GROMACS .gro file of N, CA and C in nm:
model
  411
    1MET      N    1  11.705  13.587   8.937
    1MET     CA    2  11.789  13.437   8.972
    1MET      C    3  11.742  13.369   8.816
    2GLY      N    4  11.811  13.330   8.737
    2GLY     CA    5  11.802  13.247   8.618
    2GLY      C    6  11.697  13.143   8.659
    3MET      N    7  11.640  13.096   8.557
    3MET     CA    8  11.570  12.941   8.528
    3MET      C    9  11.666  12.809   8.587
    4LEU      N   10  11.765  12.830   8.510
    4LEU     CA   11  11.851  12.705   8.578
    4LEU      C   12  11.927  12.722   8.690
    5GLN      N   13  11.936  12.821   8.753
    5GLN     CA   14  11.979  12.852   8.884
    5GLN      C   15  11.844  12.823   9.004
    6GLU      N   16  11.717  12.876   8.948
    6GLU     CA   17  11.609  12.815   9.039
    6GLU      C   18  11.612  12.640   9.042
    7PHE      N   19  11.617  12.618   8.923
    7PHE     CA   20  11.621  12.482   8.921
    7PHE      C   21  11.717  12.378   8.990
    8LYS      N   22  11.797  12.451   8.993
    8LYS     CA   23  11.918  12.383   9.069
    8LYS      C   24  11.890  12.353   9.206
    9THR      N   25  11.845  12.507   9.214
    9THR     CA   26  11.830  12.487   9.409
    9THR      C   27  11.720  12.414   9.452
   10PHE      N   28  11.595  12.385   9.355
   10PHE     CA   29  11.481  12.334   9.395
   10PHE      C   30  11.524  12.159   9.369
   11ALA      N   31  11.616  12.130   9.278
   11ALA     CA   32  11.662  11.995   9.265
   11ALA      C   33  11.739  11.931   9.423
   12MET      N   34  11.823  12.039   9.444
   12MET     CA   35  11.949  11.975   9.536
   12MET      C   36  11.882  12.021   9.697
   13ARG      N   37  11.730  12.074   9.689
   13ARG     CA   38  11.664  12.054   9.829
   13ARG      C   39  11.661  11.878   9.879
   14GLY      N   40  11.677  11.891  10.036
   14GLY     CA   41  11.676  11.776  10.048
   14GLY      C   42  11.533  11.690  10.039
   15ASN      N   43  11.420  11.765  10.078
   15ASN     CA   44  11.296  11.681  10.012
   15ASN      C   45  11.315  11.600   9.879
   16VAL      N   46  11.343  11.640   9.778
   16VAL     CA   47  11.356  11.624   9.642
   16VAL      C   48  11.463  11.528   9.641
   17ILE      N   49  11.573  11.512   9.719
   17ILE     CA   50  11.647  11.422   9.669
   17ILE      C   51  11.600  11.299   9.791
   18ASP      N   52  11.537  11.302   9.916
   18ASP     CA   53  11.455  11.233   9.985
   18ASP      C   54  11.358  11.148   9.925
   19LEU      N   55  11.242  11.236   9.831
   19LEU     CA   56  11.157  11.181   9.771
   19LEU      C   57  11.189  11.093   9.645
   20ALA      N   58  11.324  11.115   9.572
   20ALA     CA   59  11.385  11.029   9.447
   20ALA      C   60  11.440  10.922   9.544
   21VAL      N   61  11.504  10.931   9.651
   21VAL     CA   62  11.515  10.799   9.702
   21VAL      C   63  11.411  10.693   9.734
   22GLY      N   64  11.333  10.749   9.813
   22GLY     CA   65  11.230  10.699   9.840
   22GLY      C   66  11.141  10.613   9.721
   23VAL      N   67  11.137  10.666   9.626
   23VAL     CA   68  11.102  10.615   9.501
   23VAL      C   69  11.194  10.486   9.454
   24VAL      N   70  11.262  10.486   9.468
   24VAL     CA   71  11.393  10.404   9.394
   24VAL      C   72  11.367  10.268   9.520
   25ILE      N   73  11.337  10.334   9.641
   25ILE     CA   74  11.374  10.210   9.760
   25ILE      C   75  11.225  10.150   9.732
   26GLY      N   76  11.111  10.208   9.692
   26GLY     CA   77  10.974  10.184   9.675
   26GLY      C   78  10.954  10.096   9.543
   27GLY      N   79  11.038  10.127   9.446
   27GLY     CA   80  11.022  10.059   9.357
   27GLY      C   81  11.085   9.904   9.367
   28ALA      N   82  11.182   9.902   9.406
   28ALA     CA   83  11.264   9.800   9.464
   28ALA      C   84  11.171   9.719   9.529
   29PHE      N   85  11.097   9.781   9.662
   29PHE     CA   86  11.037   9.721   9.745
   29PHE      C   87  10.898   9.643   9.657
   30GLY      N   88  10.842   9.738   9.602
   30GLY     CA   89  10.735   9.651   9.524
   30GLY      C   90  10.772   9.529   9.444
   31LYS      N   91  10.906   9.533   9.372
   31LYS     CA   92  10.943   9.388   9.344
   31LYS      C   93  10.961   9.270   9.421
   32ILE      N   94  11.028   9.299   9.526
   32ILE     CA   95  11.022   9.221   9.611
   32ILE      C   96  10.875   9.150   9.689
   33VAL      N   97  10.803   9.262   9.719
   33VAL     CA   98  10.672   9.200   9.724
   33VAL      C   99  10.599   9.133   9.627
   34SER      N  100  10.603   9.149   9.465
   34SER     CA  101  10.552   9.075   9.383
   34SER      C  102  10.623   8.931   9.384
   35SER      N  103  10.768   8.908   9.394
   35SER     CA  104  10.795   8.811   9.384
   35SER      C  105  10.769   8.732   9.522
   36LEU      N  106  10.745   8.763   9.611
   36LEU     CA  107  10.691   8.721   9.762
   36LEU      C  108  10.524   8.657   9.703
   37VAL      N  109  10.465   8.750   9.638
   37VAL     CA  110  10.276   8.708   9.644
   37VAL      C  111  10.312   8.610   9.524
   38ASP      N  112  10.385   8.612   9.405
   38ASP     CA  113  10.370   8.549   9.291
   38ASP      C  114  10.478   8.404   9.336
   39GLN      N  115  10.578   8.380   9.377
   39GLN     CA  116  10.644   8.270   9.424
   39GLN      C  117  10.644   8.205   9.579
   40ILE      N  118  10.616   8.265   9.647
   40ILE     CA  119  10.595   8.228   9.782
   40ILE      C  120  10.417   8.181   9.834
   41ILE      N  121  10.381   8.303   9.851
   41ILE     CA  122  10.231   8.313   9.928
   41ILE      C  123  10.140   8.209   9.775
   42MET      N  124  10.121   8.285   9.648
   42MET     CA  125  10.019   8.221   9.602
   42MET      C  126  10.021   8.037   9.582
   43PRO      N  127  10.156   8.011   9.534
   43PRO     CA  128  10.180   7.863   9.526
   43PRO      C  129  10.075   7.784   9.636
   44PRO      N  130  10.132   7.805   9.754
   44PRO     CA  131  10.042   7.701   9.839
   44PRO      C  132   9.912   7.739   9.863
   45ILE      N  133   9.839   7.868   9.824
   45ILE     CA  134   9.718   7.891   9.819
   45ILE      C  135   9.659   7.808   9.685
   46GLY      N  136   9.727   7.826   9.585
   46GLY     CA  137   9.685   7.770   9.453
   46GLY      C  138   9.683   7.598   9.474
   47TRP      N  139   9.784   7.531   9.554
   47TRP     CA  140   9.784   7.417   9.614
   47TRP      C  141   9.636   7.355   9.684
   48LEU      N  142   9.634   7.465   9.789
   48LEU     CA  143   9.509   7.407   9.874
   48LEU      C  144   9.401   7.452   9.830
   49THR      N  145   9.355   7.476   9.694
   49THR     CA  146   9.296   7.525   9.648
   49THR      C  147   9.284   7.417   9.537
   50GLY      N  148   9.336   7.320   9.526
   50GLY     CA  149   9.313   7.224   9.428
   50GLY      C  150   9.397   7.278   9.298
   51GLY      N  151   9.536   7.305   9.307
   51GLY     CA  152   9.579   7.345   9.233
   51GLY      C  153   9.574   7.468   9.102
   52ILE      N  154   9.494   7.538   9.157
   52ILE     CA  155   9.463   7.670   9.085
   52ILE      C  156   9.574   7.776   9.080
   53ASP      N  157   9.612   7.779   8.951
   53ASP     CA  158   9.674   7.904   8.955
   53ASP      C  159   9.607   8.051   8.936
   54PHE      N  160   9.634   8.135   9.047
   54PHE     CA  161   9.542   8.228   9.057
   54PHE      C  162   9.567   8.352   8.947
   55SER      N  163   9.690   8.354   8.897
   55SER     CA  164   9.736   8.488   8.784
   55SER      C  165   9.668   8.449   8.645
   56GLN      N  166   9.596   8.302   8.642
   56GLN     CA  167   9.554   8.272   8.508
   56GLN      C  168   9.393   8.272   8.487
   57LEU      N  169   9.342   8.283   8.626
   57LEU     CA  170   9.233   8.259   8.610
   57LEU      C  171   9.155   8.398   8.545
   58LYS      N  172   9.063   8.380   8.487
   58LYS     CA  173   8.977   8.493   8.381
   58LYS      C  174   8.866   8.455   8.377
   59TRP      N  175   8.762   8.529   8.340
   59TRP     CA  176   8.608   8.539   8.303
   59TRP      C  177   8.626   8.567   8.140
   60ILE      N  178   8.612   8.501   8.021
   60ILE     CA  179   8.635   8.519   7.878
   60ILE      C  180   8.516   8.565   7.858
   61ILE      N  181   8.489   8.646   7.801
   61ILE     CA  182   8.422   8.732   7.751
   61ILE      C  183   8.373   8.697   7.590
   62ARG      N  184   8.475   8.719   7.550
   62ARG     CA  185   8.493   8.664   7.380
   62ARG      C  186   8.578   8.570   7.324
   63PRO      N  187   8.596   8.449   7.316
   63PRO     CA  188   8.718   8.350   7.300
   63PRO      C  189   8.784   8.448   7.174
   64ALA      N  190   8.920   8.395   7.165
   64ALA     CA  191   8.992   8.406   7.049
   64ALA      C  192   8.961   8.351   6.894
   65ASP      N  193   8.970   8.408   6.804
   65ASP     CA  194   8.893   8.276   6.687
   65ASP      C  195   9.035   8.328   6.582
   66ASN      N  196   9.089   8.226   6.592
   66ASN     CA  197   9.204   8.245   6.467
   66ASN      C  198   9.175   8.156   6.374
   67SER      N  199   9.050   8.087   6.314
   67SER     CA  200   9.006   8.030   6.232
   67SER      C  201   9.067   8.089   6.085
   68ASP      N  202   9.029   8.195   6.085
   68ASP     CA  203   9.033   8.300   5.919
   68ASP      C  204   9.237   8.366   6.010
   69PRO      N  205   9.336   8.298   5.917
   69PRO     CA  206   9.456   8.397   5.940
   69PRO      C  207   9.434   8.546   5.905
   70ALA      N  208   9.334   8.593   5.827
   70ALA     CA  209   9.357   8.740   5.746
   70ALA      C  210   9.265   8.781   5.866
   71HIS      N  211   9.172   8.708   5.959
   71HIS     CA  212   9.107   8.826   6.030
   71HIS      C  213   9.098   8.731   6.180
   72LYS      N  214   9.238   8.772   6.230
   72LYS     CA  215   9.216   8.720   6.344
   72LYS      C  216   9.137   8.782   6.468
   73VAL      N  217   9.067   8.726   6.541
   73VAL     CA  218   9.003   8.803   6.665
   73VAL      C  219   9.063   8.755   6.813
   74ALA      N  220   9.118   8.861   6.859
   74ALA     CA  221   9.200   8.839   7.020
   74ALA      C  222   9.102   8.829   7.121
   75GLU      N  223   9.110   8.748   7.220
   75GLU     CA  224   9.075   8.730   7.335
   75GLU      C  225   9.019   8.838   7.387
   76VAL      N  226   8.898   8.876   7.472
   76VAL     CA  227   8.839   8.962   7.519
   76VAL      C  228   8.819   8.895   7.656
   77ALA      N  229   8.878   8.927   7.766
   77ALA     CA  230   8.887   8.853   7.928
   77ALA      C  231   8.875   8.935   8.001
   78VAL      N  232   8.823   8.938   8.128
   78VAL     CA  233   8.896   8.991   8.241
   78VAL      C  234   8.954   8.913   8.336
   79GLN      N  235   9.070   8.979   8.380
   79GLN     CA  236   9.153   8.876   8.439
   79GLN      C  237   9.169   8.895   8.604
   80TYR      N  238   9.056   8.859   8.637
   80TYR     CA  239   9.019   8.883   8.775
   80TYR      C  240   9.168   8.848   8.912
   81GLY      N  241   9.199   8.696   8.846
   81GLY     CA  242   9.323   8.628   8.879
   81GLY      C  243   9.454   8.720   8.933
   82ALA      N  244   9.481   8.808   8.835
   82ALA     CA  245   9.601   8.873   8.833
   82ALA      C  246   9.550   8.983   8.920
   83PHE      N  247   9.411   9.046   8.914
   83PHE     CA  248   9.400   9.116   9.004
   83PHE      C  249   9.410   9.104   9.158
   84ILE      N  250   9.357   8.970   9.174
   84ILE     CA  251   9.376   8.891   9.333
   84ILE      C  252   9.506   8.925   9.374
   85ASN      N  253   9.586   8.859   9.283
   85ASN     CA  254   9.723   8.893   9.313
   85ASN      C  255   9.782   9.028   9.330
   86THR      N  256   9.748   9.127   9.283
   86THR     CA  257   9.772   9.281   9.289
   86THR      C  258   9.735   9.320   9.388
   87LEU      N  259   9.581   9.276   9.449
   87LEU     CA  260   9.528   9.342   9.538
   87LEU      C  261   9.603   9.247   9.660
   88ILE      N  262   9.651   9.160   9.665
   88ILE     CA  263   9.704   9.091   9.792
   88ILE      C  264   9.864   9.146   9.813
   89GLN      N  265   9.933   9.204   9.708
   89GLN     CA  266  10.067   9.278   9.679
   89GLN      C  267  10.067   9.405   9.763
   90PHE      N  268   9.928   9.474   9.716
   90PHE     CA  269   9.918   9.575   9.779
   90PHE      C  270   9.854   9.574   9.943
   91VAL      N  271   9.796   9.450   9.982
   91VAL     CA  272   9.787   9.469  10.099
   91VAL      C  273   9.923   9.439  10.207
   92ILE      N  274  10.006   9.386  10.159
   92ILE     CA  275  10.138   9.356  10.210
   92ILE      C  276  10.215   9.494  10.229
   93ILE      N  277  10.228   9.561  10.113
   93ILE     CA  278  10.308   9.690  10.101
   93ILE      C  279  10.234   9.783  10.193
   94ALA      N  280  10.089   9.780  10.199
   94ALA     CA  281  10.027   9.882  10.310
   94ALA      C  282  10.036   9.818  10.426
   95PHE      N  283  10.042   9.738  10.479
   95PHE     CA  284  10.108   9.671  10.586
   95PHE      C  285  10.220   9.688  10.628
   96ALA      N  286  10.334   9.662  10.531
   96ALA     CA  287  10.461   9.716  10.545
   96ALA      C  288  10.496   9.842  10.618
   97ILE      N  289  10.401   9.925  10.496
   97ILE     CA  290  10.463  10.095  10.522
   97ILE      C  291  10.367  10.148  10.688
   98PHE      N  292  10.249  10.071  10.695
   98PHE     CA  293  10.152  10.071  10.844
   98PHE      C  294  10.286  10.053  10.979
   99LEU      N  295  10.364   9.944  10.937
   99LEU     CA  296  10.432   9.915  11.054
   99LEU      C  297  10.558  10.021  11.081
  100LEU      N  298  10.630  10.097  10.923
  100LEU     CA  299  10.715  10.112  10.953
  100LEU      C  300  10.667  10.306  10.990
  101VAL      N  301  10.525  10.325  10.948
  101VAL     CA  302  10.509  10.453  11.004
  101VAL      C  303  10.465  10.450  11.147
  102LYS      N  304  10.448  10.346  11.226
  102LYS     CA  305  10.403  10.319  11.332
  102LYS      C  306  10.518  10.293  11.419
  103ALA      N  307  10.617  10.253  11.383
  103ALA     CA  308  10.767  10.243  11.446
  103ALA      C  309  10.835  10.401  11.449
  104ILE      N  310  10.831  10.466  11.354
  104ILE     CA  311  10.889  10.621  11.338
  104ILE      C  312  10.789  10.692  11.440
  105ASN      N  313  10.624  10.700  11.436
  105ASN     CA  314  10.558  10.771  11.515
  105ASN      C  315  10.625  10.753  11.668
  106ARG      N  316  10.632  10.588  11.691
  106ARG     CA  317  10.682  10.561  11.826
  106ARG      C  318  10.814  10.628  11.886
  107LEU      N  319  10.907  10.624  11.770
  107LEU     CA  320  11.055  10.721  11.812
  107LEU      C  321  10.989  10.854  11.805
  108THR      N  322  10.913  10.907  11.730
  108THR     CA  323  10.905  11.050  11.769
  108THR      C  324  10.842  11.080  11.896
  109HIS      N  325  10.752  11.021  11.934
  109HIS     CA  326  10.682  11.016  12.075
  109HIS      C  327  10.775  11.006  12.172
  110ARG      N  328  10.854  10.897  12.151
  110ARG     CA  329  10.975  10.899  12.282
  110ARG      C  330  11.039  11.014  12.263
  111GLN      N  331  11.072  11.094  12.175
  111GLN     CA  332  11.199  11.216  12.181
  111GLN      C  333  11.117  11.304  12.242
  112GLU      N  334  10.968  11.341  12.178
  112GLU     CA  335  10.922  11.448  12.224
  112GLU      C  336  10.873  11.432  12.397
  113VAL      N  337  10.840  11.292  12.435
  113VAL     CA  338  10.830  11.283  12.601
  113VAL      C  339  10.943  11.328  12.689
  114ALA      N  340  11.067  11.283  12.617
  114ALA     CA  341  11.189  11.278  12.676
  114ALA      C  342  11.244  11.439  12.665
  115ALA      N  343  11.203  11.516  12.591
  115ALA     CA  344  11.245  11.655  12.625
  115ALA      C  345  11.163  11.711  12.746
  116PRO      N  346  11.289  11.786  12.780
  116PRO     CA  347  11.224  11.878  12.921
  116PRO      C  348  11.159  11.970  12.886
  117PRO      N  349  11.042  12.046  12.903
  117PRO     CA  350  11.003  12.187  12.898
  117PRO      C  351  11.091  12.298  12.917
  118ALA      N  352  11.061  12.365  12.796
  118ALA     CA  353  11.156  12.494  12.803
  118ALA      C  354  11.150  12.586  12.929
  119ALA      N  355  11.290  12.700  12.914
  119ALA     CA  356  11.288  12.718  13.047
  119ALA      C  357  11.179  12.837  13.091
  120ASP      N  358  11.128  12.916  12.942
  120ASP     CA  359  11.025  12.997  12.954
  120ASP      C  360  10.903  12.965  12.996
  121VAL      N  361  10.844  12.833  12.959
  121VAL     CA  362  10.699  12.780  12.972
  121VAL      C  363  10.731  12.750  13.127
  122VAL      N  364  10.843  12.701  13.209
  122VAL     CA  365  10.858  12.685  13.356
  122VAL      C  366  10.857  12.813  13.402
  123LEU      N  367  10.879  12.899  13.357
  123LEU     CA  368  10.860  13.062  13.436
  123LEU      C  369  10.738  13.100  13.419
  124LEU      N  370  10.674  13.079  13.301
  124LEU     CA  371  10.570  13.155  13.278
  124LEU      C  372  10.448  13.085  13.378
  125ALA      N  373  10.503  12.917  13.399
  125ALA     CA  374  10.386  12.822  13.479
  125ALA      C  375  10.400  12.890  13.650
  126GLU      N  376  10.552  12.935  13.687
  126GLU     CA  377  10.573  12.978  13.820
  126GLU      C  378  10.497  13.135  13.815
  127ILE      N  379  10.487  13.223  13.723
  127ILE     CA  380  10.448  13.333  13.750
  127ILE      C  381  10.273  13.316  13.776
  128ARG      N  382  10.231  13.223  13.696
  128ARG     CA  383  10.089  13.182  13.702
  128ARG      C  384  10.039  13.125  13.821
  129ASP      N  385  10.152  13.040  13.873
  129ASP     CA  386  10.079  13.033  14.011
  129ASP      C  387  10.084  13.109  14.132
  130LEU      N  388  10.228  13.206  14.099
  130LEU     CA  389  10.239  13.325  14.217
  130LEU      C  390  10.100  13.402  14.219
  131LEU      N  391  10.063  13.429  14.101
  131LEU     CA  392   9.917  13.535  14.054
  131LEU      C  393   9.820  13.445  14.145
  132LYS      N  394   9.810  13.320  14.105
  132LYS     CA  395   9.688  13.290  14.174
  132LYS      C  396   9.668  13.260  14.308
  133ALA      N  397   9.784  13.287  14.386
  133ALA     CA  398   9.812  13.239  14.513
  133ALA      C  399   9.790  13.391  14.574
  134GLN      N  400   9.796  13.490  14.521
  134GLN     CA  401   9.808  13.632  14.550
  134GLN      C  402   9.625  13.685  14.526
  135GLN      N  403   9.587  13.622  14.435
  135GLN     CA  404   9.440  13.706  14.438
  135GLN      C  405   9.359  13.656  14.581
  136PRO      N  406   9.299  13.764  14.595
  136PRO     CA  407   9.193  13.761  14.719
  136PRO      C  408   9.077  13.651  14.693
  137LYS      N  409   9.059  13.589  14.801
  137LYS     CA  410   8.962  13.478  14.817
  137LYS      C  411   8.838  13.548  14.845
   0.00000   0.00000   0.00000
């Protein structure tokens, strides 16, 4: 089998296509959650905390120095506010995935419970019960 044919077989498998769809939907869902956190959740929290914009919070290690145009020094800062926003986004995404997996598990469990036992399992159970009944006590 040629490499091109092997690649075509690999790429057209259902799992690869499902993964590609999941990545695209996941990217779009990430943008929705980012917007939710940045435009809906964080403004009221900032208002409650006295107008603090979390995305602008930072710890400046070395301030910028633009006094000499030939030797500009960029600011060095730890931007923990952006990290807080990202952390909130992660928690929301993780919770949404948790709910999705929980729903899928519930549907899968219902399907397993609803399925009657296979005929060979029922037959083997009957044989076992008959053998137990015929054993001398």
